[in-house]
mmCIF file of C-alpha atoms and ligand atoms in Angstrom:
data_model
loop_
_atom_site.group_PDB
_atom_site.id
_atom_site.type_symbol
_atom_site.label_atom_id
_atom_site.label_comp_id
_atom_site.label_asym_id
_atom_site.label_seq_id
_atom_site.Cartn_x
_atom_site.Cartn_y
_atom_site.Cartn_z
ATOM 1 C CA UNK A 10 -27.575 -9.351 -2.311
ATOM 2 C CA UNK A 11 -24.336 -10.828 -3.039
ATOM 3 C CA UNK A 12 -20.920 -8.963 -3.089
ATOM 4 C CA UNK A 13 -19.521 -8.116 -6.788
ATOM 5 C CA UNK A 14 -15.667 -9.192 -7.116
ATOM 6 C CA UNK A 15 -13.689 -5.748 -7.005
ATOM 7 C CA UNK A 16 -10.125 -5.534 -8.062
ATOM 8 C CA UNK A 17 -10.072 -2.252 -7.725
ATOM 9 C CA UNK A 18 -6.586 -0.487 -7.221
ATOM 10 C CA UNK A 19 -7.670 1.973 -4.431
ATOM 11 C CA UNK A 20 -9.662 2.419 -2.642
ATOM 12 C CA UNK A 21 -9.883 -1.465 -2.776
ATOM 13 C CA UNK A 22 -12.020 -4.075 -1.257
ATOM 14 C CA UNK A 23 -12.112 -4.320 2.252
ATOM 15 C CA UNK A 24 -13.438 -8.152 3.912
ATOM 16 C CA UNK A 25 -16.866 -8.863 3.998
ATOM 17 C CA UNK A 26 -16.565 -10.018 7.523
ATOM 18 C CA UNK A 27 -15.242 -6.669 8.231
ATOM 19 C CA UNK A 28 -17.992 -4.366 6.583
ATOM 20 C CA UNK A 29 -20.610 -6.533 8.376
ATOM 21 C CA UNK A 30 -19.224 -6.221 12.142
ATOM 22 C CA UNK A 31 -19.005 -2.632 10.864
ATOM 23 C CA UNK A 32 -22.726 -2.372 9.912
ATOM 24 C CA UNK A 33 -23.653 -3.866 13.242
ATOM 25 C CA UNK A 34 -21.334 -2.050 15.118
ATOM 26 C CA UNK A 35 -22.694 1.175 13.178
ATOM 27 C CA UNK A 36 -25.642 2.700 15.035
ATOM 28 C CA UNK A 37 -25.035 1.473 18.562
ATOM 29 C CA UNK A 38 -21.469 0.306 19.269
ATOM 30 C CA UNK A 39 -21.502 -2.286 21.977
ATOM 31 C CA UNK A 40 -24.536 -0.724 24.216
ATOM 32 C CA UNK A 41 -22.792 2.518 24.411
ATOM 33 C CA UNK A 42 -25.994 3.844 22.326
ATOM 34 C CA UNK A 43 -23.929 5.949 19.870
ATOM 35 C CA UNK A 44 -21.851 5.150 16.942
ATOM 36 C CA UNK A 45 -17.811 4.930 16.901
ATOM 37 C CA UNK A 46 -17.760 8.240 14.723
ATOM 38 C CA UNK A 47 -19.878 10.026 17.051
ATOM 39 C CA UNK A 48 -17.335 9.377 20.221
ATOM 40 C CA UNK A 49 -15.027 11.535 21.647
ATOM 41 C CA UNK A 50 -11.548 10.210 20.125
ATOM 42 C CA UNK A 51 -10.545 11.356 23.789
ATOM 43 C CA UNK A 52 -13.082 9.344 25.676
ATOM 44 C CA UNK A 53 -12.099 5.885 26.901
ATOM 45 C CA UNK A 54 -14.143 3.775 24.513
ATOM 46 C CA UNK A 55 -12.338 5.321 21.291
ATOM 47 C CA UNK A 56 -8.575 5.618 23.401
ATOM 48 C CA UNK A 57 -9.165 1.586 23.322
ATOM 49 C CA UNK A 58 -10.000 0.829 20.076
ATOM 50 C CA UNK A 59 -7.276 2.853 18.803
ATOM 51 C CA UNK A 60 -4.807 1.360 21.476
ATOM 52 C CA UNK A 61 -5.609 -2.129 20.223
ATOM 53 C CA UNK A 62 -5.290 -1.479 16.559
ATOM 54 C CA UNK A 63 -1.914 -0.144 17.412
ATOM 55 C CA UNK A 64 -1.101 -3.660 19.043
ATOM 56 C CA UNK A 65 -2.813 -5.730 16.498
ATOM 57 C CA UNK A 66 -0.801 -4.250 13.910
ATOM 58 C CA UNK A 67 2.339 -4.525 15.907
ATOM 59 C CA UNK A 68 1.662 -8.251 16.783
ATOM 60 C CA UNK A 69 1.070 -8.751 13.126
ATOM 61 C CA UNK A 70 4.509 -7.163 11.122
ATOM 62 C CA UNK A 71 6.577 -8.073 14.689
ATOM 63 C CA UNK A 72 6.775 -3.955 15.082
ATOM 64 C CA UNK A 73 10.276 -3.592 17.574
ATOM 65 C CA UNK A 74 9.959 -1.455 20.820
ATOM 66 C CA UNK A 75 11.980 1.011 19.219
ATOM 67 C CA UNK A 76 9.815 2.122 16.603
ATOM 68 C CA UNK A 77 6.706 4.871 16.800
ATOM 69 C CA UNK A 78 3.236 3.572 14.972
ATOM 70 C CA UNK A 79 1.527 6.657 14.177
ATOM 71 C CA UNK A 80 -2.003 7.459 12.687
ATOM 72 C CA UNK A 81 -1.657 10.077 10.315
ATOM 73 C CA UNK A 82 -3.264 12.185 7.506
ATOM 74 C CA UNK A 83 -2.567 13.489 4.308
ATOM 75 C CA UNK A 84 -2.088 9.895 2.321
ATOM 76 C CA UNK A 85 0.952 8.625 1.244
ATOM 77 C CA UNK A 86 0.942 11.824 -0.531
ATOM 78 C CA UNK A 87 1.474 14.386 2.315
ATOM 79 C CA UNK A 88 4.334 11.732 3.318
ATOM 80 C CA UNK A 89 6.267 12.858 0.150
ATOM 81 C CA UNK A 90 7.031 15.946 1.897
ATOM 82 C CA UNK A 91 6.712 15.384 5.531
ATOM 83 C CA UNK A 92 9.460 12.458 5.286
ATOM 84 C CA UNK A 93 12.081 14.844 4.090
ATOM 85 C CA UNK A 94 10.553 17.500 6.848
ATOM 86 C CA UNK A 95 11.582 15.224 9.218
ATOM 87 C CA UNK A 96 14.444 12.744 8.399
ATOM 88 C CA UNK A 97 16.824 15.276 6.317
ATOM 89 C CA UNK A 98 17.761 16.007 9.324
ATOM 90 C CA UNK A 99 21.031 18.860 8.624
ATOM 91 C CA UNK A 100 22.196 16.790 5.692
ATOM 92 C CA UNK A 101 22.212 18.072 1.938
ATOM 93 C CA UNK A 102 20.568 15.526 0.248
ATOM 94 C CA UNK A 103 18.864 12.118 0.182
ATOM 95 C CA UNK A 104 18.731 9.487 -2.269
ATOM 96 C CA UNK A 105 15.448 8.379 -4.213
ATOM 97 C CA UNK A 106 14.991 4.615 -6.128
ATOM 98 C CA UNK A 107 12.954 5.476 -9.365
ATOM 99 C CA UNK A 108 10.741 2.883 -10.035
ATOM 100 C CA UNK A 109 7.290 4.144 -11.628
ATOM 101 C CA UNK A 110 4.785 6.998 -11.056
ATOM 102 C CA UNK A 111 4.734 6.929 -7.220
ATOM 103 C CA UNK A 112 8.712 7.283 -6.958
ATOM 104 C CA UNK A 113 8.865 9.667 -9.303
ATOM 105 C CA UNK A 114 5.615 11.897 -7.059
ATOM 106 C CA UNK A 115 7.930 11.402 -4.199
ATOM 107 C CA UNK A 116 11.249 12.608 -5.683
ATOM 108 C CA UNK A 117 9.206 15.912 -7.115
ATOM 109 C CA UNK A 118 8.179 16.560 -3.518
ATOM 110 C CA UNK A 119 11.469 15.976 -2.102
ATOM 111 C CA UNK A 120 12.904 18.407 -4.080
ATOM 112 C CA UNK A 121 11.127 21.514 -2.589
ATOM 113 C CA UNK A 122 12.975 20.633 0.487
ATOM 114 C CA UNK A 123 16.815 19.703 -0.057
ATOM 115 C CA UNK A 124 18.818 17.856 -2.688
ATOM 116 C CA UNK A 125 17.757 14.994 -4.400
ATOM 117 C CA UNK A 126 20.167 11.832 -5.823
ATOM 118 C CA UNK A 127 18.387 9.924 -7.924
ATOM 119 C CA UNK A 128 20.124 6.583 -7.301
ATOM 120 C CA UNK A 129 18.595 4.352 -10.085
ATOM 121 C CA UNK A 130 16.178 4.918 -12.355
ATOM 122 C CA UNK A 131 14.113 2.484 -14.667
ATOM 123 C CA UNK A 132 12.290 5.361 -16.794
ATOM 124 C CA UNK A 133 14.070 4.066 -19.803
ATOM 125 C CA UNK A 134 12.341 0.635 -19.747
ATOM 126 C CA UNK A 135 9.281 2.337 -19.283
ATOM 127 C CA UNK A 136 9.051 1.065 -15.951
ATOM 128 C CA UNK A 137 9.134 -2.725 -16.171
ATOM 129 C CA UNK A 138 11.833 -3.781 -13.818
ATOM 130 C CA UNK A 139 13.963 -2.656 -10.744
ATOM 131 C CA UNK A 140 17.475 -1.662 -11.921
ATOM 132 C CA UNK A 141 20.266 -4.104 -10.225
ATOM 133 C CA UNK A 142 21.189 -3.284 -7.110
ATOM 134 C CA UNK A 143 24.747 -3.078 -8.173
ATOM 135 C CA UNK A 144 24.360 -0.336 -10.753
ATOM 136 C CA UNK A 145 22.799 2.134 -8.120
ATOM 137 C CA UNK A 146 24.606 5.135 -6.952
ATOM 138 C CA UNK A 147 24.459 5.107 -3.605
ATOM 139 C CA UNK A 148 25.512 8.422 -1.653
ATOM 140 C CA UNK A 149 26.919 7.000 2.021
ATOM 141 C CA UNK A 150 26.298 10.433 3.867
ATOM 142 C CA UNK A 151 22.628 10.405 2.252
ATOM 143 C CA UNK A 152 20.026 11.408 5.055
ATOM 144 C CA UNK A 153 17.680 8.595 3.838
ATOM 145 C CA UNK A 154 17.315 5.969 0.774
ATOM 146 C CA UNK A 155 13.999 5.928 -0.539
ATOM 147 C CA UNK A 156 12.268 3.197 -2.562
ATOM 148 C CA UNK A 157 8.798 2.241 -3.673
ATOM 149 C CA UNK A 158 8.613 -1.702 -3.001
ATOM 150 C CA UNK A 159 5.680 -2.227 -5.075
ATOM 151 C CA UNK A 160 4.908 0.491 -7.579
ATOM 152 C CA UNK A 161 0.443 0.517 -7.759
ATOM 153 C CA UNK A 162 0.641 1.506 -11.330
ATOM 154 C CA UNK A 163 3.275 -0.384 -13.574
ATOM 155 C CA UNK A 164 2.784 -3.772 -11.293
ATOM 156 C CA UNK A 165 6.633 -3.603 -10.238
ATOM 157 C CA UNK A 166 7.672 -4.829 -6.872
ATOM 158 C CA UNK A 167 11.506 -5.481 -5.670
ATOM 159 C CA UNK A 168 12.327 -8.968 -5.031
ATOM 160 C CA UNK A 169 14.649 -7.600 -2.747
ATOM 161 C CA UNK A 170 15.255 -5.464 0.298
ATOM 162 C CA UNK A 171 18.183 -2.899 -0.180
ATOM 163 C CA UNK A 172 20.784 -3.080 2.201
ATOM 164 C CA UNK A 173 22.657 0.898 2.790
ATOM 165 C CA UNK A 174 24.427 -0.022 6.276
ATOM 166 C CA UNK A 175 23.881 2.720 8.376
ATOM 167 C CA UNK A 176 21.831 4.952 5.604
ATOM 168 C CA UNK A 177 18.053 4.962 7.094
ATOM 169 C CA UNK A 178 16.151 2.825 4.821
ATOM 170 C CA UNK A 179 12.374 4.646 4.084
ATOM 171 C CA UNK A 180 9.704 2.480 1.973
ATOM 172 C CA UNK A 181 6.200 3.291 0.339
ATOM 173 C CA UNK A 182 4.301 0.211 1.265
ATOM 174 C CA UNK A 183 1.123 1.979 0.395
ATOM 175 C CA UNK A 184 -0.025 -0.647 -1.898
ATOM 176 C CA UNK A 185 1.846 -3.958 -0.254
ATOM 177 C CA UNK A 186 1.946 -3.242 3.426
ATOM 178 C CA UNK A 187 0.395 -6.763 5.404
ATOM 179 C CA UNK A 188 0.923 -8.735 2.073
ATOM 180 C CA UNK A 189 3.639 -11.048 3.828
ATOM 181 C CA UNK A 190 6.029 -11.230 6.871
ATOM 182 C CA UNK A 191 8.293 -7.949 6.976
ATOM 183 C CA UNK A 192 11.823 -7.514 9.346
ATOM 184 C CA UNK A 193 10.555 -3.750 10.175
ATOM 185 C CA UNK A 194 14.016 -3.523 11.781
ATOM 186 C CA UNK A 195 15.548 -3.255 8.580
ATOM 187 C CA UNK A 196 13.805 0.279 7.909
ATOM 188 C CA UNK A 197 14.065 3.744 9.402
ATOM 189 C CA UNK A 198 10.430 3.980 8.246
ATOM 190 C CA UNK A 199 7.995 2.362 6.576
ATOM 191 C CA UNK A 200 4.385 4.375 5.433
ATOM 192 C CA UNK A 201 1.645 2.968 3.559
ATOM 193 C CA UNK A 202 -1.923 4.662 2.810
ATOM 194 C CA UNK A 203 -4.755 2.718 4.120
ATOM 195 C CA UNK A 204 -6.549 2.958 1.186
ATOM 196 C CA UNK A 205 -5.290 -0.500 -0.108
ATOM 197 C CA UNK A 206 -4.415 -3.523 1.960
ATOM 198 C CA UNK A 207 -5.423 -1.354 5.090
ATOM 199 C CA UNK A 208 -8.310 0.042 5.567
ATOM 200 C CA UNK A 209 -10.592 2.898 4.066
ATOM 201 C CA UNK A 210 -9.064 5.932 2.921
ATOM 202 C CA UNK A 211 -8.264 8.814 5.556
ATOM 203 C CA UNK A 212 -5.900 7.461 7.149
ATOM 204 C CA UNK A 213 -1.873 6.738 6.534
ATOM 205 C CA UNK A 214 0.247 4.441 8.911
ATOM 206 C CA UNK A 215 3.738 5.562 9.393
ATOM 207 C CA UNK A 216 6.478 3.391 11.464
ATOM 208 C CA UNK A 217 9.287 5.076 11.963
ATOM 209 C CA UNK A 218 12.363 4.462 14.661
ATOM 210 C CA UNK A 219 12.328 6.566 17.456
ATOM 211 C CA UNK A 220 15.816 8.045 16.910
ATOM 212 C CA UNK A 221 15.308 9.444 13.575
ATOM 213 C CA UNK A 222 12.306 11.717 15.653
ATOM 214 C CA UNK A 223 12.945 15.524 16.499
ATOM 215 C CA UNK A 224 15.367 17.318 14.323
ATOM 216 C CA UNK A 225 12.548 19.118 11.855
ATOM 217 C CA UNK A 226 13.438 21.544 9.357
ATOM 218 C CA UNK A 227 13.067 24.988 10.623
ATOM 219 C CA UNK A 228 9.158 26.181 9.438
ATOM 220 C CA UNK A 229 7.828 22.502 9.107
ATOM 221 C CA UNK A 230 4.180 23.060 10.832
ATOM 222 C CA UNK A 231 3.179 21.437 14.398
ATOM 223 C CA UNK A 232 1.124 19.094 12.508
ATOM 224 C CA UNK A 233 3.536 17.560 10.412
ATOM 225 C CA UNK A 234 6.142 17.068 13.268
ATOM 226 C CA UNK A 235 6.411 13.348 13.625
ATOM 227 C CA UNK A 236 7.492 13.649 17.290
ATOM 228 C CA UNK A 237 4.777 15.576 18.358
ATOM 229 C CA UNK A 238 2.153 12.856 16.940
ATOM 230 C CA UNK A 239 4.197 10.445 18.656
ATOM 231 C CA UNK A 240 3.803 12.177 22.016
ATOM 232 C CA UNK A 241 0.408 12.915 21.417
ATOM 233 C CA UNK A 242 -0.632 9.042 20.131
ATOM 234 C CA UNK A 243 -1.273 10.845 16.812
ATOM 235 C CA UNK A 244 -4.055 12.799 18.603
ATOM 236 C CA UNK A 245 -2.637 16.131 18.750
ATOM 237 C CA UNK A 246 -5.694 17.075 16.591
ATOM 238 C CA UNK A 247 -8.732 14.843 16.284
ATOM 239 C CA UNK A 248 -7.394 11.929 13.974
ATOM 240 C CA UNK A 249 -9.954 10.165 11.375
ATOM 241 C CA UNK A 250 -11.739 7.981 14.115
ATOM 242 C CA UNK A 251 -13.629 5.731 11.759
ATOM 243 C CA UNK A 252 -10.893 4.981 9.650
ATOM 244 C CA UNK A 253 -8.611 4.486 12.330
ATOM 245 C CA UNK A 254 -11.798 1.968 13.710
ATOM 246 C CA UNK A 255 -11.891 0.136 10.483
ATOM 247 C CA UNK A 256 -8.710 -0.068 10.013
ATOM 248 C CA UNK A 257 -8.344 -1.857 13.664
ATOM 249 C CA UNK A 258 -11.073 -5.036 12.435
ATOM 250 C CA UNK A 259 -8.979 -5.219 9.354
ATOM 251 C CA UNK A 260 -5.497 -5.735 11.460
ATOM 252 C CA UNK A 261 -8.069 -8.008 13.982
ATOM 253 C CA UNK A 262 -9.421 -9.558 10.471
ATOM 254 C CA UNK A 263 -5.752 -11.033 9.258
ATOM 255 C CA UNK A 264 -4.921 -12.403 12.634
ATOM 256 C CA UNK A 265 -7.880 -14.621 11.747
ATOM 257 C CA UNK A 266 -7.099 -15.885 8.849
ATOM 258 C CA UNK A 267 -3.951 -16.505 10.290
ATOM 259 C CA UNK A 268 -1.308 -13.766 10.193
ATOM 260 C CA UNK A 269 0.969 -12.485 7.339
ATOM 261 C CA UNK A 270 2.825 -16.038 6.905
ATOM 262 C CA UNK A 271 -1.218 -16.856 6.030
ATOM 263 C CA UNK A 272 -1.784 -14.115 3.666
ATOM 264 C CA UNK A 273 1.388 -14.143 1.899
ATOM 265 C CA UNK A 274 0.817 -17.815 0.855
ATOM 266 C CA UNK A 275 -2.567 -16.898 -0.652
ATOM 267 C CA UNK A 276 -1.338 -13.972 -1.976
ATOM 268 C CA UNK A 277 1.902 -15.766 -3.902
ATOM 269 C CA UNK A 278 -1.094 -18.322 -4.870
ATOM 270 C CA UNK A 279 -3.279 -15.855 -6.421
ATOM 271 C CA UNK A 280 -0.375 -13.873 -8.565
ATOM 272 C CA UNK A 281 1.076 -17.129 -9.806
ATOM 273 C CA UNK A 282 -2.329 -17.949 -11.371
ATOM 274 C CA UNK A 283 -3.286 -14.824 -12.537
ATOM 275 C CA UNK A 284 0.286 -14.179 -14.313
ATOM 276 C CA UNK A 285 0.121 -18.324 -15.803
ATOM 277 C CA UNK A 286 -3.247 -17.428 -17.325
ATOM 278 C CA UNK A 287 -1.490 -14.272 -19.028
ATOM 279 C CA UNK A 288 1.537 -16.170 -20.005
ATOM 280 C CA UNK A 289 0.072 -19.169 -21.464
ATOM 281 C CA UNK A 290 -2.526 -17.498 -23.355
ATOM 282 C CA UNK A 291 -1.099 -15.223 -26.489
ATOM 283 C CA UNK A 292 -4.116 -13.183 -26.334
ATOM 284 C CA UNK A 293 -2.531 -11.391 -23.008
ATOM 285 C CA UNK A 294 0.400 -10.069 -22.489
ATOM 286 C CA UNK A 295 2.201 -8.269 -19.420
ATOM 287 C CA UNK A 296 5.852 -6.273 -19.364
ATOM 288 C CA UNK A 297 7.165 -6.895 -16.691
ATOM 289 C CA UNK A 298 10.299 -8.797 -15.635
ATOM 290 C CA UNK A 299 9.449 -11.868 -14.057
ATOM 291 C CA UNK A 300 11.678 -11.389 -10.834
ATOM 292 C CA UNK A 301 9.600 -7.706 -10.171
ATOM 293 C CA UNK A 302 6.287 -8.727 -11.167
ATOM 294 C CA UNK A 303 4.024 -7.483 -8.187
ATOM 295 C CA UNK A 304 1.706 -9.899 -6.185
ATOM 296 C CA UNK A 305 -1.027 -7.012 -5.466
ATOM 297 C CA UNK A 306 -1.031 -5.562 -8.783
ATOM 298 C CA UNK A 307 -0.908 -7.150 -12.203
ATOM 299 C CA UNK A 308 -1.290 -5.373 -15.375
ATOM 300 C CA UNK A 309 -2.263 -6.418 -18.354
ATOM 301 C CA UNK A 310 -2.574 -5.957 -22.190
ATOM 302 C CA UNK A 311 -5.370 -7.810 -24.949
ATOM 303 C CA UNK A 312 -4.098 -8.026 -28.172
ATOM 304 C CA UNK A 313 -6.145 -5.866 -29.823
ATOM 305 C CA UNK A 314 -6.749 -2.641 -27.686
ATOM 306 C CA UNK A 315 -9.930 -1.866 -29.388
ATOM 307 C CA UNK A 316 -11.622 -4.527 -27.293
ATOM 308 C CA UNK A 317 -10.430 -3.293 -23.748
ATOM 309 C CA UNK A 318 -14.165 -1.605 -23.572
ATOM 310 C CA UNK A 319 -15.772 -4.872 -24.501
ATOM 311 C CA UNK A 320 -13.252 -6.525 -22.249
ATOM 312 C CA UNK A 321 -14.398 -4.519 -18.980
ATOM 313 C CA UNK A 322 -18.388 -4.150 -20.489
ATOM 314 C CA UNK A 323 -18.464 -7.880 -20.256
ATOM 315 C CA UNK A 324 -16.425 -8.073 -17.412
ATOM 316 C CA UNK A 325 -18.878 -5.720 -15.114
ATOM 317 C CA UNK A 326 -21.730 -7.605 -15.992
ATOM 318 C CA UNK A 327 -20.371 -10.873 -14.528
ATOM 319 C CA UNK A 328 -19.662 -8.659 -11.881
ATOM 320 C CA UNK A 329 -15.878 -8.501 -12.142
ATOM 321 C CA UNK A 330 -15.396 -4.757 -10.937
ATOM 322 C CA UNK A 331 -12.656 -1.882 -11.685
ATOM 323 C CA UNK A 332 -10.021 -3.787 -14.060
ATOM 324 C CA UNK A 333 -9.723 -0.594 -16.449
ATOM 325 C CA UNK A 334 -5.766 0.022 -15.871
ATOM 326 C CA UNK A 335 -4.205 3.289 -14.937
ATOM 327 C CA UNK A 336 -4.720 5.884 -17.059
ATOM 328 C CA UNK A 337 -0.678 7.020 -17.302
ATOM 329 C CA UNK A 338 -0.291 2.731 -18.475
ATOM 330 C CA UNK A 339 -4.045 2.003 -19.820
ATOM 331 C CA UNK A 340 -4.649 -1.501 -20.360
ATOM 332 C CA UNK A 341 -6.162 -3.358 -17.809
ATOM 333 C CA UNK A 342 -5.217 -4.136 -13.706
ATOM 334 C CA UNK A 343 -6.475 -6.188 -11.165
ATOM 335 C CA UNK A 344 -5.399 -5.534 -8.243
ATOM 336 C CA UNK A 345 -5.072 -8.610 -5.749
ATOM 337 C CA UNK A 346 -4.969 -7.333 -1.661
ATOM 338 C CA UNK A 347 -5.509 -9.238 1.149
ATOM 339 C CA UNK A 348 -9.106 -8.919 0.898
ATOM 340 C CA UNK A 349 -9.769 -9.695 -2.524
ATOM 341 C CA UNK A 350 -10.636 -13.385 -2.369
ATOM 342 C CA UNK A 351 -8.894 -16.216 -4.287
ATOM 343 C CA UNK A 352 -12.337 -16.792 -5.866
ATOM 344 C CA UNK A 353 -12.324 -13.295 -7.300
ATOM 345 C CA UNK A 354 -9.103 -14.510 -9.384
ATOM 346 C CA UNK A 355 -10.343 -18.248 -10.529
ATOM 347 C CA UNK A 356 -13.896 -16.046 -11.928
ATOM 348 C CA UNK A 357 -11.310 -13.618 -13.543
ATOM 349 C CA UNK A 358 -9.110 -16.483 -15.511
ATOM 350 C CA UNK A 359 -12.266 -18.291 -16.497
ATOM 351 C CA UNK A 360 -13.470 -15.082 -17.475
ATOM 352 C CA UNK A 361 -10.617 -14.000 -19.508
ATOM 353 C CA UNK A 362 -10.047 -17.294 -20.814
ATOM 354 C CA UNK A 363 -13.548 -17.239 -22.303
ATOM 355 C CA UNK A 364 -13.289 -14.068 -23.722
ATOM 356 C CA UNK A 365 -9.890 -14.727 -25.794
ATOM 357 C CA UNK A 366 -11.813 -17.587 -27.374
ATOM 358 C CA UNK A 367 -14.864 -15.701 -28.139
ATOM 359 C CA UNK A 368 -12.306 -12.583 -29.917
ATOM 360 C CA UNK A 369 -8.893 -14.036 -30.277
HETATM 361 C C1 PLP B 29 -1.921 5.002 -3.839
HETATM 362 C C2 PLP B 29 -0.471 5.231 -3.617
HETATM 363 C C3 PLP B 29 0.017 6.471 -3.202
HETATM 364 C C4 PLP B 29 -0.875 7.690 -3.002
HETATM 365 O O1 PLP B 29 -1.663 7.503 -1.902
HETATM 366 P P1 PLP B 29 -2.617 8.687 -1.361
HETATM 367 O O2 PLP B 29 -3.031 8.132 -0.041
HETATM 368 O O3 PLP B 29 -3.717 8.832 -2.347
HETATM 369 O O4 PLP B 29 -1.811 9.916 -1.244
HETATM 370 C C5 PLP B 29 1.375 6.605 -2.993
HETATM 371 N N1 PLP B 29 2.211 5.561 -3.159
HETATM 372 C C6 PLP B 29 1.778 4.360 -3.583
HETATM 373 C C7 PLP B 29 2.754 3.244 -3.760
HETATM 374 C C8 PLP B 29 0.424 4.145 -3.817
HETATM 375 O O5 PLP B 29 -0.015 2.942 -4.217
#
């Protein structure tokens, strides 16, 4: 059996060295004659594992003292509402960065809680770049600014990392989280769902700085109270063990192949190819500005959109999985993460390159 390539936008690929320590972890994990779902998430064997992917992925994004790792669940999703729960904090509004489909879920959420300032907003380009930092209007007694780095479904990702002073800075790094080196000091909290460059689904990762914890708006259930997962190491109920398992050889996976630094080159590799191969050929075509064009997501158009089900017929047969785009963009993505291999994008320009000759 070999492994298909799988560019699939979420859930993604996870690494093949991963899945097979997983298989042979699966029915008896390390002599302990059970398997790591069937463990007490209390017991000593599971406290450990989940201990250690805590400090893996604090080793890897440089995580300061100051700042809670939790385990959560609910996707990035449930975060929509749970951040304003939490981090509104007595103040009438927050401000929201609209760059695409996932900013625009989270703003609708945020709504149903307190006031919403839409900052900037790139819904008249259809979503193809991230409006200028200067043109945004910024509200300096906002409880939070928050921004979608990389936007999963129109491939847009900031080149930049805003900069509000004293304004907590909250991110969606659901679908770019691990993809390079990150200053976590500059955010008040960072969440991504595992479903993408993390792990399997299940599970979402929040960071968040310890100060912002505690000041919940009145109503907000136990469960959703940031502080009391962080005083419970996000075990106040029984937290998606096997996810949280997987999730820990992933973080132990990209210290092998050499930390974020490591990744992000490949990564910046990969994209540049992928987006060359578009650009050069006239057969392809993508919208997006070059400064926001994402790294982990890339989007793309044939000329002729009656062949996009010959395009990804042909395509699954060489074994070239899950390019159909969004259905809100259609088209075609392929979706680069950390675990889909740089040999998975050289197949896909040959591929595509062959194809445009065959029906350009
Ligand atoms: C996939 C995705 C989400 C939604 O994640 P769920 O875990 O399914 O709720 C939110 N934001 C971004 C940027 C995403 O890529």
């Amino acid at each position: 059996m070999t492994r298909a390539f799988n560019f699939c936008a979420g859930p993604a690929a996870l690494p093949e060295a991963v899945l097979q320590q997983a298989q042979a972890d699966l029915v008896d994990w390390q002599g302990r004659g059970c398997s790591v779902m069937e463990m007490s998430h209390r017991g000593k064997d599971f406290v450990a594992i989940a201990e250690q992917a805590e400090q893996d992925l604090r080793d890897l994004l440089a995580i300061p003292a100051n700042y809670k790792v939790l385990f959560l669940q609910g996707g990035a999703s449930l975060q929509f509402a749970q951040i304003p729960m939490n981090l509104l904090r007595g103040k009438a509004s927050a401000d929201y960065v609209c760059t695409g489909v996932w900013s625009e879920k989270a703003i609708e959420e945020a709504r149903k809680f307190g006031g919403v300032n839409v900052v900037a907003t790139d819904v008249a380009n259809n979503f193809t770049r991230v409006p200028s930092f200067d043109s945004w209007q910024l509200d300096p007694h906002a409880a939070y600014l928050h921004y979608t780095p990389n936007e999963t479904i129109h491939g847009v990702e900031f080149d930049f990392i805003p900069s509000v002073g004293d304004v907590p800075l909250v991110a969606d790094f659901s679908s770019s989280i691990l993809s390079e080196p990150l200053d976590v000091s500059k955010f008040g909290l960072i969440y991504a769902g595992a479903q993408k460059n993390i792990g399997p689904a299940g599970i979402v990762v929040v960071i968040v700085r310890d100060d912002l914890l505690g000041q919940v708006l009145p109503g907000t259930p136990t469960l959703l109270d940031y502080a009391v997962a962080a005083r419970n190491g996000s075990m106040y109920n029984t937290p998606p063990t096997y996810s949280w398992y997987l999730s820990g050889l992933v973080f132990q996976w990209l210290k092998q192949q050499g930390g974020l630094a490591a990744m992000a080159e490949t990564n910046a590799r990969k994209a540049r190819k992928l987006y060359a191969a578009i650009d050069d050929n006239p057969f392809y075509a993508n919208p997006v500005a070059v400064p926001n064009r994402s790294r982990m997501n890339v989007p793309f158009t044939l000329a002729d959109a009656r062949l996009d089900k010959t395009f990804l017929a042909e395509a699954e047969q060489l074994r070239l999985l899950n390019l159909a785009g969004h259905r809100s963009v259609g088209g075609m993505r392929a979706s680069l993460y950390n675990a889909v291999p740089e040999a998975a994008v050289d197949a896909l320009i040959a591929f595509m390159a062959d194809f445009s000759r065959r029906h350009g």
